[in-house]
CSV table of C-alpha atoms and ligand atoms in Angstrom, one decimal:
chain,number,residue,atom,x,y,z
A,599,UNK,CA,142.7,59.3,185.3
A,600,UNK,CA,145.1,61.1,183.1
A,601,UNK,CA,146.3,64.5,184.4
A,602,UNK,CA,145.7,67.3,182.0
A,603,UNK,CA,148.7,69.6,182.0
A,604,UNK,CA,148.5,73.1,180.6
A,605,UNK,CA,151.6,73.8,178.7
A,606,UNK,CA,152.2,77.5,177.9
A,607,UNK,CA,154.4,78.4,175.0
A,608,UNK,CA,157.8,79.6,176.3
A,609,UNK,CA,158.1,83.3,176.7
A,610,UNK,CA,154.4,84.0,177.3
A,611,UNK,CA,153.6,85.9,180.5
A,612,UNK,CA,151.5,84.0,183.1
A,613,UNK,CA,148.1,85.5,183.6
A,614,UNK,CA,147.9,87.1,187.1
A,615,UNK,CA,144.4,85.8,188.0
A,616,UNK,CA,142.0,83.5,186.3
A,617,UNK,CA,139.5,85.3,184.1
A,618,UNK,CA,136.1,86.0,185.7
A,619,UNK,CA,133.4,83.8,184.5
A,620,UNK,CA,130.8,85.3,182.3
A,621,UNK,CA,127.1,84.7,183.0
A,622,UNK,CA,124.6,85.2,180.3
A,623,UNK,CA,121.7,82.9,181.5
A,624,UNK,CA,118.2,84.4,181.9
A,625,UNK,CA,118.0,82.8,185.3
A,626,UNK,CA,120.6,85.2,186.7
A,627,UNK,CA,118.8,88.3,185.4
A,628,UNK,CA,116.9,91.0,187.4
A,629,UNK,CA,113.5,89.7,186.4
A,630,UNK,CA,114.2,86.2,188.0
A,631,UNK,CA,115.7,87.9,191.0
A,632,UNK,CA,112.6,90.0,191.3
A,633,UNK,CA,110.2,87.1,191.0
A,634,UNK,CA,112.0,85.0,193.5
A,635,UNK,CA,112.7,88.0,195.8
A,636,UNK,CA,109.0,88.9,195.9
A,637,UNK,CA,108.1,85.5,197.3
A,638,UNK,CA,111.0,85.5,199.7
A,639,UNK,CA,110.2,89.0,200.9
A,640,UNK,CA,106.6,88.0,201.6
A,641,UNK,CA,107.7,85.0,203.6
A,642,UNK,CA,110.2,87.1,205.6
A,643,UNK,CA,107.5,89.7,206.2
A,644,UNK,CA,105.1,87.2,207.6
A,645,UNK,CA,107.9,85.6,209.7
A,646,UNK,CA,109.0,88.9,211.1
A,647,UNK,CA,105.5,90.2,212.1
A,648,UNK,CA,104.5,86.8,213.7
A,649,UNK,CA,107.9,86.8,215.4
A,650,UNK,CA,107.1,90.2,217.0
A,651,UNK,CA,103.8,88.8,218.2
A,652,UNK,CA,105.6,85.8,219.8
A,653,UNK,CA,108.2,88.0,221.5
A,654,UNK,CA,105.6,90.4,222.9
A,655,UNK,CA,103.4,87.6,224.2
A,656,UNK,CA,106.3,85.9,225.9
A,657,UNK,CA,108.2,89.0,227.1
A,658,UNK,CA,105.8,91.9,227.1
A,659,UNK,CA,107.1,95.4,228.1
A,660,UNK,CA,105.8,96.0,231.6
A,661,UNK,CA,103.2,98.6,230.5
A,662,UNK,CA,101.6,96.0,228.3
A,663,UNK,CA,101.8,93.0,230.5
A,664,UNK,CA,98.4,93.3,232.0
A,665,UNK,CA,96.6,94.1,228.7
A,666,UNK,CA,97.8,91.3,226.4
A,667,UNK,CA,94.8,90.0,224.5
A,668,UNK,CA,93.6,86.6,225.7
A,669,UNK,CA,91.4,86.3,222.6
A,670,UNK,CA,91.1,84.7,220.1
A,671,UNK,CA,92.0,81.6,222.0
A,672,UNK,CA,93.7,80.2,218.9
A,673,UNK,CA,95.6,83.4,218.2
A,674,UNK,CA,99.0,82.3,219.2
A,675,UNK,CA,98.4,78.9,217.5
A,676,UNK,CA,97.9,80.7,214.3
A,677,UNK,CA,100.7,83.3,214.5
A,678,UNK,CA,103.3,80.8,215.7
A,679,UNK,CA,102.2,78.2,213.1
A,680,UNK,CA,102.7,80.9,210.5
A,681,UNK,CA,106.0,82.0,212.0
A,682,UNK,CA,107.5,78.5,211.7
A,683,UNK,CA,105.8,77.7,208.4
A,684,UNK,CA,107.0,81.0,206.7
A,685,UNK,CA,110.5,80.5,208.1
A,686,UNK,CA,110.7,77.0,206.6
A,687,UNK,CA,109.2,78.2,203.3
A,688,UNK,CA,111.8,81.0,203.2
A,689,UNK,CA,114.7,78.5,203.2
A,690,UNK,CA,114.3,77.1,199.6
A,691,UNK,CA,113.3,80.6,198.4
A,692,UNK,CA,116.5,82.1,199.9
A,693,UNK,CA,118.7,79.4,198.3
A,694,UNK,CA,117.0,80.1,194.9
A,695,UNK,CA,117.5,83.8,195.3
A,696,UNK,CA,121.2,83.4,196.2
A,697,UNK,CA,121.7,81.1,193.3
A,698,UNK,CA,120.0,83.7,191.0
A,699,UNK,CA,122.3,86.5,192.1
A,700,UNK,CA,125.6,84.8,192.9
A,701,UNK,CA,127.2,85.9,189.6
A,702,UNK,CA,127.3,89.4,191.2
A,703,UNK,CA,130.1,88.0,193.3
A,704,UNK,CA,132.2,88.1,190.2
A,705,UNK,CA,131.3,91.6,189.1
A,706,UNK,CA,134.4,93.6,188.4
A,707,UNK,CA,135.5,96.1,189.6
A,708,UNK,CA,134.5,94.7,193.0
A,709,UNK,CA,134.1,98.1,194.4
A,710,UNK,CA,133.2,101.1,192.3
A,711,UNK,CA,132.8,103.8,194.9
A,712,UNK,CA,132.3,104.4,198.6
A,713,UNK,CA,128.5,104.1,198.3
A,714,UNK,CA,128.9,100.9,196.3
A,715,UNK,CA,131.1,99.5,199.0
A,716,UNK,CA,128.5,100.3,201.6
A,717,UNK,CA,125.8,98.7,199.5
A,718,UNK,CA,127.8,95.5,199.0
A,719,UNK,CA,128.5,95.4,202.8
A,720,UNK,CA,124.8,95.7,203.5
A,721,UNK,CA,124.1,92.8,201.2
A,722,UNK,CA,126.7,90.8,203.1
A,723,UNK,CA,124.9,91.6,206.4
A,724,UNK,CA,121.5,90.8,204.8
A,725,UNK,CA,122.6,87.4,203.5
A,726,UNK,CA,124.4,86.5,206.7
A,727,UNK,CA,121.7,87.5,209.1
A,728,UNK,CA,118.8,86.0,207.1
A,729,UNK,CA,120.7,82.7,206.7
A,730,UNK,CA,121.5,82.7,210.4
A,731,UNK,CA,117.9,83.4,211.4
A,732,UNK,CA,116.4,80.8,209.2
A,733,UNK,CA,118.9,78.1,210.0
A,734,UNK,CA,119.0,78.6,213.8
A,735,UNK,CA,115.2,79.0,213.8
A,736,UNK,CA,114.9,75.7,212.0
A,737,UNK,CA,117.3,74.0,214.5
A,738,UNK,CA,115.2,75.5,217.3
A,739,UNK,CA,112.2,73.7,216.0
A,740,UNK,CA,114.0,70.4,216.6
A,741,UNK,CA,115.5,71.6,219.9
A,742,UNK,CA,119.0,71.4,218.7
A,743,UNK,CA,121.2,74.2,219.9
A,744,UNK,CA,124.8,73.7,218.6
A,745,UNK,CA,125.8,77.2,219.5
A,746,UNK,CA,127.0,78.8,222.8
A,747,UNK,CA,124.6,81.8,222.9
A,748,UNK,CA,121.0,81.9,224.2
A,749,UNK,CA,118.7,81.4,221.3
A,750,UNK,CA,115.8,83.8,222.1
A,751,UNK,CA,117.6,87.1,222.7
A,752,UNK,CA,119.9,86.4,219.7
A,753,UNK,CA,117.0,85.5,217.5
A,754,UNK,CA,115.2,88.7,218.5
A,755,UNK,CA,118.3,91.0,218.0
A,756,UNK,CA,119.2,89.4,214.7
A,757,UNK,CA,115.7,89.8,213.4
A,758,UNK,CA,116.1,93.6,213.6
A,759,UNK,CA,119.5,93.4,211.9
A,760,UNK,CA,118.0,91.3,209.1
A,761,UNK,CA,115.0,93.5,208.6
A,762,UNK,CA,117.0,96.6,208.7
A,763,UNK,CA,119.4,95.3,206.1
A,764,UNK,CA,116.4,94.1,204.0
A,765,UNK,CA,114.8,97.5,204.0
A,766,UNK,CA,118.0,99.1,203.0
A,767,UNK,CA,118.4,96.6,200.2
A,768,UNK,CA,114.9,97.2,199.0
A,769,UNK,CA,115.5,101.0,199.0
A,770,UNK,CA,118.6,100.6,196.9
A,771,UNK,CA,117.0,98.1,194.6
A,772,UNK,CA,113.6,99.8,194.3
A,773,UNK,CA,114.2,101.0,190.7
A,774,UNK,CA,115.3,97.6,189.6
A,775,UNK,CA,112.4,95.8,191.4
A,776,UNK,CA,109.9,98.3,189.9
A,777,UNK,CA,111.3,97.9,186.4
A,778,UNK,CA,111.0,94.1,186.6
A,779,UNK,CA,107.9,93.7,188.7
A,780,UNK,CA,105.7,92.6,185.8
A,781,UNK,CA,106.7,90.7,182.8
A,782,UNK,CA,105.7,93.6,180.5
A,783,UNK,CA,107.7,96.2,182.5
A,784,UNK,CA,110.7,93.9,182.5
A,785,UNK,CA,110.5,93.8,178.6
A,786,UNK,CA,110.5,90.0,178.5
A,787,UNK,CA,107.9,90.2,175.8
A,788,UNK,CA,110.5,91.4,173.2
A,789,UNK,CA,112.8,88.5,174.0
A,790,UNK,CA,113.2,85.6,171.6
A,791,UNK,CA,110.5,83.0,172.2
A,792,UNK,CA,113.0,80.3,173.3
A,793,UNK,CA,114.2,82.5,176.2
A,794,UNK,CA,110.9,82.1,178.1
A,795,UNK,CA,110.6,78.5,179.2
A,796,UNK,CA,113.8,78.2,181.3
A,797,UNK,CA,112.7,81.0,183.7
A,798,UNK,CA,109.2,79.5,183.9
A,799,UNK,CA,110.6,76.0,184.7
A,800,UNK,CA,113.0,77.5,187.3
A,801,UNK,CA,110.3,79.4,189.0
A,802,UNK,CA,108.0,76.4,188.9
A,803,UNK,CA,110.7,74.2,190.5
A,804,UNK,CA,111.3,76.7,193.3
A,805,UNK,CA,107.5,76.9,193.9
A,806,UNK,CA,107.3,73.1,194.0
A,807,UNK,CA,110.2,72.8,196.4
A,808,UNK,CA,108.7,75.5,198.7
A,809,UNK,CA,105.3,73.9,198.5
A,810,UNK,CA,106.8,70.5,199.3
A,811,UNK,CA,108.7,71.6,202.5
A,812,UNK,CA,105.6,73.5,203.6
A,813,UNK,CA,103.2,70.6,203.0
A,814,UNK,CA,105.4,68.1,204.8
A,815,UNK,CA,105.8,70.2,207.9
A,816,UNK,CA,102.8,72.5,208.4
A,817,UNK,CA,100.7,69.6,209.6
A,818,UNK,CA,102.4,69.9,213.0
A,819,UNK,CA,100.1,72.9,213.7
A,820,UNK,CA,97.5,72.6,210.9
A,821,UNK,CA,96.1,69.3,212.2
A,822,UNK,CA,94.0,68.3,209.1
A,823,UNK,CA,97.4,68.0,207.3
A,824,UNK,CA,98.9,66.1,210.2
A,825,UNK,CA,99.3,62.9,208.2
A,826,UNK,CA,101.4,64.7,205.5
A,827,UNK,CA,103.8,66.1,208.1
A,828,UNK,CA,106.5,63.6,207.3
A,829,UNK,CA,109.4,66.0,208.1
A,830,UNK,CA,107.8,67.9,211.1
A,831,UNK,CA,109.7,67.3,214.4
A,832,UNK,CA,106.3,66.7,216.1
A,833,UNK,CA,103.2,64.8,215.2
A,834,UNK,CA,100.4,66.6,217.1
A,835,UNK,CA,98.4,63.5,217.9
A,836,UNK,CA,101.3,61.5,219.4
A,837,UNK,CA,102.0,61.6,223.1
A,838,UNK,CA,100.3,60.6,226.4
A,839,UNK,CA,96.6,61.6,226.4
A,840,UNK,CA,96.7,62.5,222.7
A,841,UNK,CA,99.0,65.5,223.2
A,842,UNK,CA,102.8,65.8,222.6
A,843,UNK,CA,105.1,66.5,225.5
A,844,UNK,CA,107.9,68.9,225.3
A,845,UNK,CA,109.6,68.4,228.6
A,846,UNK,CA,108.8,65.1,230.4
A,847,UNK,CA,108.4,64.8,234.1
A,848,UNK,CA,111.6,62.8,234.3
A,849,UNK,CA,113.6,65.4,232.4
A,850,UNK,CA,112.3,68.1,234.7
A,851,UNK,CA,113.2,66.0,237.8
A,852,UNK,CA,109.6,65.6,238.9
A,853,UNK,CA,109.5,62.4,241.0
A,854,UNK,CA,106.7,60.5,242.7
A,855,UNK,CA,108.1,61.6,246.1
A,856,UNK,CA,107.9,65.3,245.0
A,857,UNK,CA,104.2,65.0,244.1
A,858,UNK,CA,103.1,62.6,246.8
A,859,UNK,CA,102.3,65.0,249.6
A,860,UNK,CA,101.4,67.8,247.1
A,861,UNK,CA,99.5,70.8,248.3
A,862,UNK,CA,98.7,74.0,246.4
A,863,UNK,CA,99.9,77.1,248.1
A,864,UNK,CA,98.2,80.4,247.2
A,865,UNK,CA,100.0,83.4,248.5
A,866,UNK,CA,98.2,86.7,248.7
A,867,UNK,CA,96.4,89.1,251.1
A,868,UNK,CA,94.5,86.0,252.5
A,869,UNK,CA,96.9,83.0,251.8
A,870,UNK,CA,95.6,79.5,251.9
A,871,UNK,CA,96.5,75.9,250.9
A,872,UNK,CA,94.5,73.2,249.0
A,873,UNK,CA,95.1,69.5,248.9
A,874,UNK,CA,94.7,67.7,245.6
A,875,UNK,CA,91.2,66.4,246.7
A,876,UNK,CA,90.2,69.9,247.5
A,877,UNK,CA,91.4,71.3,244.2
A,878,UNK,CA,89.6,68.5,242.3
A,879,UNK,CA,86.4,69.5,244.1
A,880,UNK,CA,86.8,73.0,242.7
A,881,UNK,CA,87.6,71.7,239.2
A,882,UNK,CA,84.2,72.4,237.8
A,883,UNK,CA,85.2,74.2,234.6
A,884,UNK,CA,86.1,72.9,231.2
A,885,UNK,CA,87.6,74.5,228.1
A,886,UNK,CA,88.9,73.5,224.8
A,887,UNK,CA,92.3,75.3,224.5
A,888,UNK,CA,95.4,74.6,222.4
A,889,UNK,CA,98.9,74.0,223.6
A,890,UNK,CA,100.8,76.1,221.0
A,891,UNK,CA,104.5,75.5,221.3
A,892,UNK,CA,107.0,78.2,220.2
A,893,UNK,CA,108.7,75.5,218.2
A,894,UNK,CA,105.7,75.4,215.8
A,895,UNK,CA,103.6,72.3,216.8
A,896,UNK,CA,100.2,72.9,218.4
A,897,UNK,CA,97.1,70.9,219.3
A,898,UNK,CA,93.7,71.5,220.8
A,899,UNK,CA,92.8,69.7,224.0
A,900,UNK,CA,89.9,69.5,226.5
A,901,UNK,CA,91.0,70.7,229.9
A,902,UNK,CA,89.2,70.6,233.2
A,903,UNK,CA,90.2,72.6,236.3
A,904,UNK,CA,89.5,75.4,238.7
A,905,UNK,CA,89.3,78.9,237.4
A,906,UNK,CA,92.4,80.9,238.2
A,907,UNK,CA,90.3,84.0,238.8
A,908,UNK,CA,88.3,82.2,241.5
A,909,UNK,CA,91.5,81.0,243.2
A,910,UNK,CA,92.8,84.5,243.2
A,911,UNK,CA,89.6,86.0,244.5
A,912,UNK,CA,89.7,83.6,247.4
A,913,UNK,CA,93.2,84.9,248.3
A,914,UNK,CA,91.9,88.4,248.4
A,915,UNK,CA,93.6,89.5,245.2
A,916,UNK,CA,92.4,92.8,243.6
A,917,UNK,CA,91.1,92.6,240.0
A,918,UNK,CA,94.2,94.1,238.5
A,919,UNK,CA,96.6,91.8,240.4
A,920,UNK,CA,99.3,89.9,238.5
A,921,UNK,CA,100.2,86.3,239.2
A,922,UNK,CA,103.4,84.4,239.6
A,923,UNK,CA,103.2,80.7,239.0
A,924,UNK,CA,105.8,78.4,240.6
A,925,UNK,CA,106.4,74.9,239.5
A,926,UNK,CA,107.8,72.0,241.5
A,927,UNK,CA,110.5,71.9,238.9
A,928,UNK,CA,113.8,73.1,240.4
A,929,UNK,CA,115.9,75.0,237.8
A,930,UNK,CA,114.2,74.8,234.5
A,931,UNK,CA,113.9,78.0,232.4
A,932,UNK,CA,110.1,77.8,232.7
A,933,UNK,CA,109.8,76.7,236.3
A,934,UNK,CA,108.6,80.2,237.3
A,935,UNK,CA,106.4,82.2,235.0
A,936,UNK,CA,104.3,85.4,235.4
A,937,UNK,CA,100.8,86.1,234.1
A,938,UNK,CA,99.3,89.5,233.6
A,939,UNK,CA,95.8,90.5,234.8
A,940,UNK,CA,94.1,90.0,231.4
A,941,UNK,CA,95.0,86.3,231.5
A,942,UNK,CA,94.5,85.9,235.2
A,943,UNK,CA,91.0,87.3,235.0
A,944,UNK,CA,90.0,85.4,231.9
A,945,UNK,CA,87.2,82.9,232.7
A,946,UNK,CA,88.9,80.3,230.5
A,947,UNK,CA,92.3,80.5,232.3
A,948,UNK,CA,92.4,77.3,234.4
A,949,UNK,CA,94.5,75.6,236.9
A,950,UNK,CA,93.9,72.2,235.2
A,951,UNK,CA,93.8,68.8,236.8
A,952,UNK,CA,92.4,66.8,233.9
A,953,UNK,CA,93.2,66.5,230.2
A,954,UNK,CA,91.0,64.9,227.5
A,955,UNK,CA,88.8,63.3,230.2
A,956,UNK,CA,91.5,61.8,232.4
A,957,UNK,CA,93.6,63.1,235.3
A,958,UNK,CA,96.7,64.8,234.1
A,959,UNK,CA,99.5,62.4,233.4
A,960,UNK,CA,102.9,63.2,235.0
A,961,UNK,CA,104.3,64.4,231.7
A,962,UNK,CA,101.4,66.9,231.2
A,963,UNK,CA,101.9,68.4,234.6
A,964,UNK,CA,100.3,66.2,237.3
A,965,UNK,CA,99.1,67.3,239.9
A,966,UNK,CA,98.1,70.7,238.3
A,967,UNK,CA,99.0,72.9,235.5
A,968,UNK,CA,98.2,76.3,234.0
A,969,UNK,CA,96.2,76.5,230.7
A,970,UNK,CA,95.3,79.9,229.4
A,971,UNK,CA,93.9,81.1,226.0
A,972,UNK,CA,96.1,82.7,223.4
A,973,UNK,CA,99.3,82.0,225.3
A,974,UNK,CA,102.7,80.6,224.2
A,975,UNK,CA,103.2,77.0,225.2
A,976,UNK,CA,106.3,77.8,227.3
A,977,UNK,CA,104.1,79.8,229.7
A,978,UNK,CA,101.5,77.0,230.2
A,979,UNK,CA,103.4,76.0,233.4
A,980,UNK,CA,103.3,72.3,234.5
A,981,UNK,CA,103.6,70.8,238.0
A,982,UNK,CA,102.3,73.9,239.6
A,983,UNK,CA,102.9,74.0,243.4
A,984,UNK,CA,102.4,77.7,244.2
A,985,UNK,CA,100.4,80.7,243.0
A,986,UNK,CA,101.6,84.2,244.2
A,987,UNK,CA,99.4,87.2,244.0
A,988,UNK,CA,101.5,90.2,242.8
A,989,UNK,CA,99.9,93.3,244.0
A,990,UNK,CA,99.9,96.2,241.4
B,528,MTE,N1,107.3,73.6,234.6
B,528,MTE,C1,107.4,73.5,233.3
B,528,MTE,N2,106.3,73.8,232.6
B,528,MTE,C2,106.3,73.7,231.2
B,528,MTE,C3,107.5,73.5,230.5
B,528,MTE,C4,108.7,73.2,231.3
B,528,MTE,O1,109.8,73.0,230.8
B,528,MTE,N3,108.6,73.3,232.7
B,528,MTE,N4,107.5,73.4,229.1
B,528,MTE,C5,106.5,74.3,228.5
B,528,MTE,C6,106.4,74.1,227.0
B,528,MTE,S1,107.8,74.6,226.2
B,528,MTE,C7,105.3,73.6,226.4
B,528,MTE,S2,105.2,73.7,224.7
B,528,MTE,C8,104.2,73.1,227.2
B,528,MTE,C9,103.9,71.7,226.7
B,528,MTE,O2,102.9,71.1,227.4
B,528,MTE,P1,102.6,69.5,227.2
B,528,MTE,O3,103.8,68.8,227.5
B,528,MTE,O4,101.5,69.2,228.2
B,528,MTE,O5,102.1,69.3,225.8
B,528,MTE,O6,104.5,73.0,228.6
B,528,MTE,C10,105.1,74.1,229.1
B,528,MTE,N5,105.2,74.0,230.5
B,529,MO,MO1,107.1,74.8,224.0
């Protein structure tokens, strides 16, 4: 390829910096930014609210821990499905929005006043935190953690940073948003006719892209769309006994030797132990309850087991007692979990020994596991060996 060389006439001073580009396209104007921003804002709002629900169900403040709602049984399935779906949908919307407004990076003067500097800084915080939230959240759904910090507390803290920056941004931009909310208010009507279609095609393309990523992933929780979930990390029907597995028995270090002489210990005012045969004799209750993983996949299953409330009553637990559930697993993050009184007392909360008509397979928690309604998957402890009554 021939090199193009710019030859300046002798004596002409060199320009100090290249001239700023000029953007005249309708796709970078406030009306397009408003239309895309509205959809992005809605996705972020759904994502934030459902994220709060997920956080509180997983890590309730102590005053609320015994009163978390155990109904509807599919509640967490719905909210966490929405959380992951709205986060995924927000990604193409965010890219479209950034593309629409990026010419502002070239606005000169870069800073007009102190207030303007603060506003630009807040936009930087907004873009950075929302990008980080959406990308790390997406990576979490495929269980890939290429960063040194603990995902959950960081995701929680960053959510507040992002929402704070977003509210500030909306407050600053409220007049512009209001002026461009409808086509009429934005004055598009008076534009030349040939100015309309480019915006319409852009918005349509963004809508199609957003719809496509949603349709090809949402089937991981919305099971009727399971076959369309080409890009979802999980397919809800795949796994032993028709249910996906998050952490296998092998990964958790659960060996045949560990489960061979298994007995359930129940610690409380009247402690006792049960052999597997004895527990199976108590397993007279069945419930259809979902596993709803925080990563977004979920699936209903048919569980059979003993009611946790009956096991606790037998140990002499008072009705408002809390429960600690201990797994055979040695040092996993979910080896020990706690359950508030509202779950422990719910007649649908089981210590399950069978799944979809067959004894639990090792990967689903053999010999026994917790299954409770409206509960994040991480708290549905597998390979349970001990229940401890926590007196109020
Ligand atoms: N002991 C123990 N229980 C556990 C886990 C774990 O890592 N250790 N993973 C949890 C998670 S994250 C989910 S989503 C469910 C998955 O249950 P399944 O493998 O039976 O579908 O189990 C939960 N129970
Ligand atoms: Mo999970």
